[in-house]
Coordinates of C-alpha atoms and ligand atoms in Angstrom, one line a residue:
M260 CA -57.4 12.1 24.6
R261 CA -54.6 11.6 27.0
N262 CA -53.4 8.8 25.3
R263 CA -53.4 10.3 22.1
Y264 CA -51.0 12.8 23.7
I265 CA -48.7 10.2 25.0
L266 CA -48.8 8.8 21.4
F267 CA -48.1 12.3 20.0
V268 CA -45.1 13.0 22.7
L269 CA -43.6 9.2 22.0
I270 CA -44.0 9.5 17.8
L271 CA -41.7 13.0 18.6
F272 CA -39.5 11.8 20.3
A273 CA -38.5 8.8 17.9
L274 CA -38.4 10.9 15.3
L275 CA -36.3 13.8 16.8
M276 CA -33.7 10.6 17.5
D277 CA -33.6 9.7 14.1
D278 CA -30.4 10.7 12.6
S279 CA -31.8 11.4 9.5
I280 CA -34.5 13.4 10.3
G281 CA -32.7 15.8 13.4
Q282 CA -29.9 15.9 10.4
K283 CA -26.7 15.3 12.3
E284 CA -23.9 17.1 10.7
Q285 CA -21.4 14.1 9.0
L286 CA -17.6 14.0 8.9
N287 CA -16.8 12.0 5.6
V288 CA -12.9 10.5 6.1
F289 CA -11.6 8.9 3.0
T290 CA -8.0 7.1 4.9
W291 CA -6.5 3.6 3.9
A292 CA -7.9 0.5 6.1
G293 CA -7.3 0.2 9.6
Y294 CA -6.3 3.7 9.9
V295 CA -9.0 5.2 12.0
S296 CA -10.6 2.9 14.9
D297 CA -14.2 3.0 16.6
D298 CA -13.0 4.1 19.5
I299 CA -11.7 7.5 17.5
R300 CA -14.8 7.5 15.3
E301 CA -17.1 7.3 18.3
G302 CA -14.8 9.7 20.8
F303 CA -15.4 12.4 18.2
E304 CA -19.4 11.8 17.5
K305 CA -20.2 11.6 21.2
E306 CA -18.7 15.0 21.7
F307 CA -19.4 16.7 18.9
G308 CA -22.9 15.4 18.4
V309 CA -21.7 14.6 14.9
T310 CA -21.3 11.0 12.8
V311 CA -18.5 9.8 11.3
L312 CA -18.5 7.8 8.1
V313 CA -15.8 6.8 6.9
D314 CA -14.5 5.3 3.5
T315 CA -11.5 3.6 2.4
F316 CA -8.8 3.4 -0.6
A317 CA -6.0 1.3 -1.4
S318 CA -3.5 3.0 -2.7
N319 CA -2.6 7.0 -3.0
E320 CA -3.2 6.5 -7.2
D321 CA -6.6 5.6 -6.3
L322 CA -7.2 8.4 -3.6
L323 CA -5.9 10.6 -6.5
T324 CA -7.8 9.0 -9.4
K325 CA -11.4 9.6 -7.4
L326 CA -10.6 13.1 -6.6
M327 CA -9.8 13.7 -9.8
A328 CA -12.7 12.1 -11.3
G329 CA -14.6 14.8 -9.2
A330 CA -15.8 12.9 -5.6
T331 CA -16.3 15.7 -3.7
G332 CA -18.0 14.1 -0.2
Y333 CA -14.8 14.1 1.4
D334 CA -13.9 16.0 4.2
I335 CA -11.1 14.4 5.5
I336 CA -8.3 12.3 3.3
M337 CA -5.0 10.8 4.0
P338 CA -2.4 11.3 1.8
S339 CA 1.4 10.0 2.4
D340 CA 4.0 12.4 1.3
Y341 CA 4.9 12.4 -2.1
M342 CA 0.7 12.2 -2.8
V343 CA 0.2 15.5 -0.8
S344 CA 2.8 17.4 -3.6
I345 CA 0.7 16.1 -6.3
L346 CA -2.7 17.0 -4.5
I347 CA -1.6 20.9 -4.0
K348 CA 0.2 20.9 -7.3
Q349 CA -3.3 19.8 -8.6
N350 CA -4.8 22.7 -6.7
L351 CA -7.2 19.8 -4.9
L352 CA -6.0 20.8 -1.3
E353 CA -7.5 23.3 1.3
D354 CA -5.3 25.7 3.2
L355 CA -5.7 24.8 6.8
N356 CA -7.3 27.1 9.3
R357 CA -4.7 27.1 12.0
D358 CA -7.0 29.3 14.4
N359 CA -9.0 25.9 14.5
I360 CA -6.1 23.9 14.8
P361 CA -5.0 25.3 18.5
N362 CA -3.0 21.6 19.1
F363 CA -0.6 22.1 16.0
G364 CA 1.6 22.9 18.6
N365 CA 1.6 19.4 19.7
I366 CA 3.7 18.3 17.0
S367 CA 6.8 17.3 16.9
P368 CA 9.3 19.5 14.7
L369 CA 10.6 16.6 13.1
F370 CA 7.7 15.4 11.9
L371 CA 6.7 19.3 10.0
G372 CA 8.3 21.5 7.2
K373 CA 8.7 18.0 5.1
Y374 CA 9.4 18.6 1.3
F375 CA 6.3 17.4 0.5
D376 CA 4.6 20.7 2.2
P377 CA 7.3 22.9 3.9
E378 CA 5.1 25.2 5.5
N379 CA 2.6 22.6 6.2
R380 CA -0.2 25.0 4.7
Y381 CA -2.5 22.2 3.7
S382 CA -1.4 18.9 5.6
I383 CA -0.6 17.2 9.3
P384 CA 1.5 14.6 9.8
Y385 CA -1.0 11.2 10.9
T386 CA 1.6 8.4 11.1
F387 CA 5.0 7.3 9.8
G388 CA 6.3 4.2 8.9
T389 CA 8.2 2.2 6.2
A390 CA 7.9 -0.9 3.9
G391 CA 9.2 -3.7 4.2
I392 CA 8.8 -7.9 4.1
A393 CA 7.1 -9.7 6.9
Y394 CA 7.4 -13.2 6.9
D395 CA 6.9 -16.3 8.8
S396 CA 9.7 -17.4 11.0
E397 CA 8.9 -21.0 11.3
V398 CA 8.7 -21.2 7.7
I399 CA 10.9 -19.0 5.9
S400 CA 14.8 -19.4 7.4
P401 CA 17.4 -18.3 7.7
A402 CA 15.6 -14.4 7.8
P403 CA 15.5 -12.9 4.4
E404 CA 18.0 -10.0 3.7
S405 CA 17.1 -9.1 0.4
W406 CA 14.2 -8.0 -2.0
A407 CA 15.4 -11.0 -3.9
V408 CA 13.7 -13.7 -1.8
L409 CA 10.5 -12.2 -3.4
W410 CA 11.7 -13.8 -6.4
D411 CA 12.6 -17.4 -5.0
A412 CA 10.7 -19.7 -6.8
Q413 CA 10.7 -21.8 -4.1
Y414 CA 7.6 -19.2 -2.5
K415 CA 5.6 -19.8 -5.5
N416 CA 1.7 -18.8 -4.6
R417 CA 2.5 -18.4 -1.1
F418 CA 3.9 -14.4 -0.8
S419 CA 1.5 -11.3 -1.9
M420 CA 2.9 -7.7 -2.8
L421 CA 1.1 -4.8 -2.3
D422 CA -1.4 -3.5 -5.2
D423 CA 0.5 -0.3 -4.6
Q424 CA 2.5 1.1 -7.9
R425 CA 4.9 3.2 -6.5
E426 CA 6.0 1.1 -3.5
T427 CA 5.8 -2.2 -5.8
I428 CA 7.7 -0.9 -8.8
G429 CA 10.0 0.6 -5.4
A430 CA 10.9 -2.7 -4.4
A431 CA 12.1 -3.7 -7.5
L432 CA 13.7 -0.7 -8.6
K433 CA 15.8 -1.0 -4.8
L434 CA 16.5 -5.0 -6.1
L435 CA 18.0 -3.3 -9.0
G436 CA 20.4 -1.4 -7.3
Y437 CA 18.3 2.1 -8.4
S438 CA 16.8 4.8 -6.2
L439 CA 12.8 4.2 -5.7
N440 CA 12.6 7.6 -7.7
S441 CA 14.5 6.5 -11.1
T442 CA 13.7 9.2 -13.2
D443 CA 15.9 6.9 -16.1
P444 CA 13.3 5.1 -18.7
E445 CA 15.6 2.3 -19.1
E446 CA 15.9 1.6 -14.9
I447 CA 12.0 2.1 -15.3
R448 CA 11.7 -0.6 -18.0
A449 CA 14.4 -2.9 -15.8
A450 CA 12.2 -3.1 -12.8
K451 CA 9.0 -3.3 -14.7
E452 CA 10.2 -6.7 -16.2
K453 CA 11.5 -7.8 -13.1
L454 CA 8.2 -7.9 -11.7
I455 CA 6.5 -9.4 -14.8
E456 CA 8.9 -11.8 -14.2
Q457 CA 7.9 -12.1 -10.3
K458 CA 4.2 -11.9 -11.5
P459 CA 4.0 -16.2 -11.9
L460 CA 5.0 -16.9 -8.1
V461 CA 2.7 -14.4 -6.6
K462 CA -0.5 -15.2 -4.7
Q463 CA -2.0 -12.1 -4.6
Y464 CA -1.3 -8.2 -5.2
K465 CA -3.3 -6.7 -2.4
S466 CA -2.5 -4.0 0.1
E467 CA -4.0 -5.1 3.2
A468 CA -1.6 -7.9 3.5
E469 CA -2.3 -7.8 7.4
E470 CA -5.3 -9.9 6.7
L471 CA -3.3 -12.8 4.5
L472 CA -0.5 -12.7 6.9
I473 CA -3.2 -13.6 10.1
A474 CA -5.2 -16.1 7.7
G475 CA -2.6 -17.9 7.0
D476 CA -2.9 -17.3 3.4
V477 CA 0.4 -16.3 2.8
V478 CA 3.7 -16.7 4.3
M479 CA 5.4 -13.7 3.5
A480 CA 4.2 -10.3 2.2
H481 CA 6.0 -7.0 1.1
C482 CA 4.0 -5.0 3.2
W483 CA 4.2 -1.7 5.6
S484 CA 5.6 -2.2 8.8
G485 CA 2.1 -1.0 11.0
D486 CA 0.3 -3.8 9.3
A487 CA 3.4 -6.2 9.5
F488 CA 3.3 -5.4 13.7
R489 CA -0.4 -5.7 13.9
A490 CA -0.4 -9.4 12.1
I491 CA 1.9 -10.2 14.3
E492 CA 0.3 -10.0 17.7
T493 CA -2.1 -12.5 16.5
R494 CA 1.1 -14.8 14.8
P495 CA 3.6 -13.9 17.0
T496 CA 5.8 -16.4 14.7
L497 CA 5.9 -14.0 12.0
R498 CA 8.7 -11.3 11.9
Y499 CA 9.1 -7.9 9.6
V500 CA 12.6 -6.9 8.0
I501 CA 13.3 -3.9 5.8
P502 CA 15.4 -5.7 3.3
K503 CA 19.6 -4.6 2.4
E504 CA 19.1 -3.0 -0.7
G505 CA 16.5 -0.3 1.5
S506 CA 13.3 0.7 1.2
S507 CA 10.5 3.4 1.7
Q508 CA 9.5 5.3 4.7
F509 CA 6.5 7.7 4.7
I510 CA 4.2 10.1 6.6
D511 CA 0.7 9.7 6.0
A512 CA -1.0 13.2 6.3
V513 CA -4.5 14.2 6.9
C514 CA -5.9 16.9 4.3
I515 CA -9.0 18.4 3.6
P516 CA -10.1 18.3 0.0
K517 CA -10.6 21.5 -1.8
S518 CA -14.3 20.3 -2.1
A519 CA -15.0 19.4 1.5
P520 CA -18.6 19.8 2.3
H521 CA -17.9 20.4 6.0
K522 CA -14.4 22.5 6.2
V523 CA -14.5 23.7 10.0
L524 CA -15.7 20.6 11.6
A525 CA -12.6 19.1 9.4
E526 CA -10.4 21.0 11.5
Q527 CA -11.8 20.4 14.8
F528 CA -11.3 16.3 14.1
I529 CA -7.7 17.2 12.9
N530 CA -7.5 19.3 16.3
Y531 CA -9.0 16.1 18.0
L532 CA -6.5 13.8 16.4
L533 CA -3.9 16.1 18.1
R534 CA -4.8 15.6 21.6
P535 CA -2.4 13.7 22.7
E536 CA -4.7 11.0 24.4
V537 CA -6.5 10.5 21.0
N538 CA -2.9 11.0 19.1
A539 CA -1.8 7.6 21.3
K540 CA -5.1 5.8 20.5
I541 CA -3.8 6.0 16.8
T542 CA -0.1 4.2 17.2
A543 CA -1.9 2.0 19.5
F544 CA -4.8 1.0 16.6
T545 CA -2.5 1.1 13.6
K546 CA 1.1 0.2 15.1
Y547 CA 2.3 3.3 13.4
G548 CA 4.3 6.2 14.8
T549 CA 2.8 9.0 16.7
C550 CA 4.0 12.7 15.4
V551 CA 2.8 13.8 18.9
P552 CA 5.3 13.2 21.5
T553 CA 3.4 13.5 24.9
A554 CA 1.2 10.9 23.1
K555 CA 3.7 8.6 24.3
A556 CA 2.7 9.5 28.0
F557 CA -0.6 7.0 27.0
L558 CA 1.3 3.9 25.3
P559 CA 2.4 1.0 26.6
E560 CA 6.1 0.2 26.8
N561 CA 6.3 -1.8 23.9
L562 CA 4.8 0.7 21.8
R563 CA 7.0 3.8 22.5
E564 CA 10.7 2.8 21.5
H565 CA 9.5 -0.4 19.5
K566 CA 12.2 -1.3 16.4
F567 CA 9.4 -1.9 14.0
I568 CA 8.7 1.8 14.5
Y569 CA 11.9 3.5 15.5
P570 CA 14.5 1.2 13.0
P571 CA 18.1 1.2 13.9
K572 CA 20.4 4.2 12.5
E573 CA 21.8 1.7 9.7
V574 CA 18.3 0.9 8.7
L575 CA 17.0 4.6 8.7
E576 CA 19.8 5.8 6.1
S577 CA 18.6 3.0 4.3
L578 CA 15.5 4.1 3.9
E579 CA 14.1 6.8 1.0
W580 CA 10.9 9.2 0.3
L581 CA 9.1 8.0 -2.9
R582 CA 8.6 11.5 -4.0
D583 CA 6.3 13.2 -7.2
P584 CA 7.7 12.4 -10.2
G585 CA 6.2 15.0 -12.2
D586 CA 6.1 14.2 -15.9
W587 CA 7.9 10.4 -15.0
T588 CA 4.8 9.4 -13.4
R589 CA 3.4 8.4 -17.0
H590 CA 6.2 6.4 -17.2
Y591 CA 5.2 4.7 -13.5
D592 CA 1.8 4.5 -14.7
R593 CA 2.7 2.5 -17.8
A594 CA 4.7 0.1 -16.0
W595 CA 2.3 -0.7 -13.4
E596 CA -0.5 -1.2 -16.2
E597 CA 1.6 -3.6 -18.1
V598 CA 2.6 -5.8 -15.0
K599 CA -0.9 -5.8 -14.1
A600 CA -1.9 -6.9 -17.3
K601 CA 0.2 -9.8 -17.8
Ligands
SPD293 N1 -2.9 -0.1 6.7 C1 -2.8 1.1 6.4 C2 -1.8 1.1 5.8 C3 -1.3 2.4 5.6 C4 -0.3 2.7 4.2 N2 0.4 4.1 4.2 C5 1.0 4.0 2.8 C6 2.2 4.3 2.5 C7 2.5 4.5 0.9 N3 3.9 4.4 1.1

């Protein structure tokens, strides 16, 4: 009898330890690859007694397509600036309840009130960075200065381009001397032709360029600053440059979709991300900039003022924000489809 009682208690204990039966609340995060570390995820799980599931997308357009197609399970999403505008316009974002986000006050005003969400009703900044070219300085010398290096036939099959329609069409627009946000069909057509001309040289279109750079699969990549910075830690001969014609700068934001199943938990997660010591972990992991100035006290010296994160003034002045092209989106969509179909 006593043995049976012990067995019963053991089974009950095992059942209670099983999350699926214990019904832990689950926070579903949809974000970029390499954006939420295990450390950050596990810290929240432990403190709040929940599980955090992280799923990734490769571009803002992928995120939009999933949300428009009715994906309803996500509590947290991380669109970039111009995509925040689009999601607001599509009525896909939830208003943030600041009462649940007291750490909102930790954000630097420099990253608030931006064009895509002037009152930060729907978004808080996660990181900021730029797009440029990472290259292996032992192979590519002298250092490239222009986007034109990505059209140089000697690097055929040795470089990758971002699998991101606005960024990649943007690189071609910049090479041609146009704005990233051109609404001139002739300019968009010229950028498309440029990318079609380049296509036979491109080894791969991939947004997670860091993997290709580290593996040595490419010697050059159109990529984002933090991803280049991360790759350089493993391959110190890599460098990162923002071409002289200019490039994009971005803020990636944290938002809650209207369809989020766990809105309050999502706000608690946002509040947690804005703690200085947690926010420092975001920069330490992603190698993108922190929007919480007090986080810098928790960062190693080399991440506090690094030029990959804080480009010099003349470079900053050459950067543009991507914006919602409104009705012109279809021109970008069509141009990208044509490039990919070739
Ligand atoms: N590996 C993380 C990449 C995050 C890049 N953000 C993209 C901004 C696009 N404009």
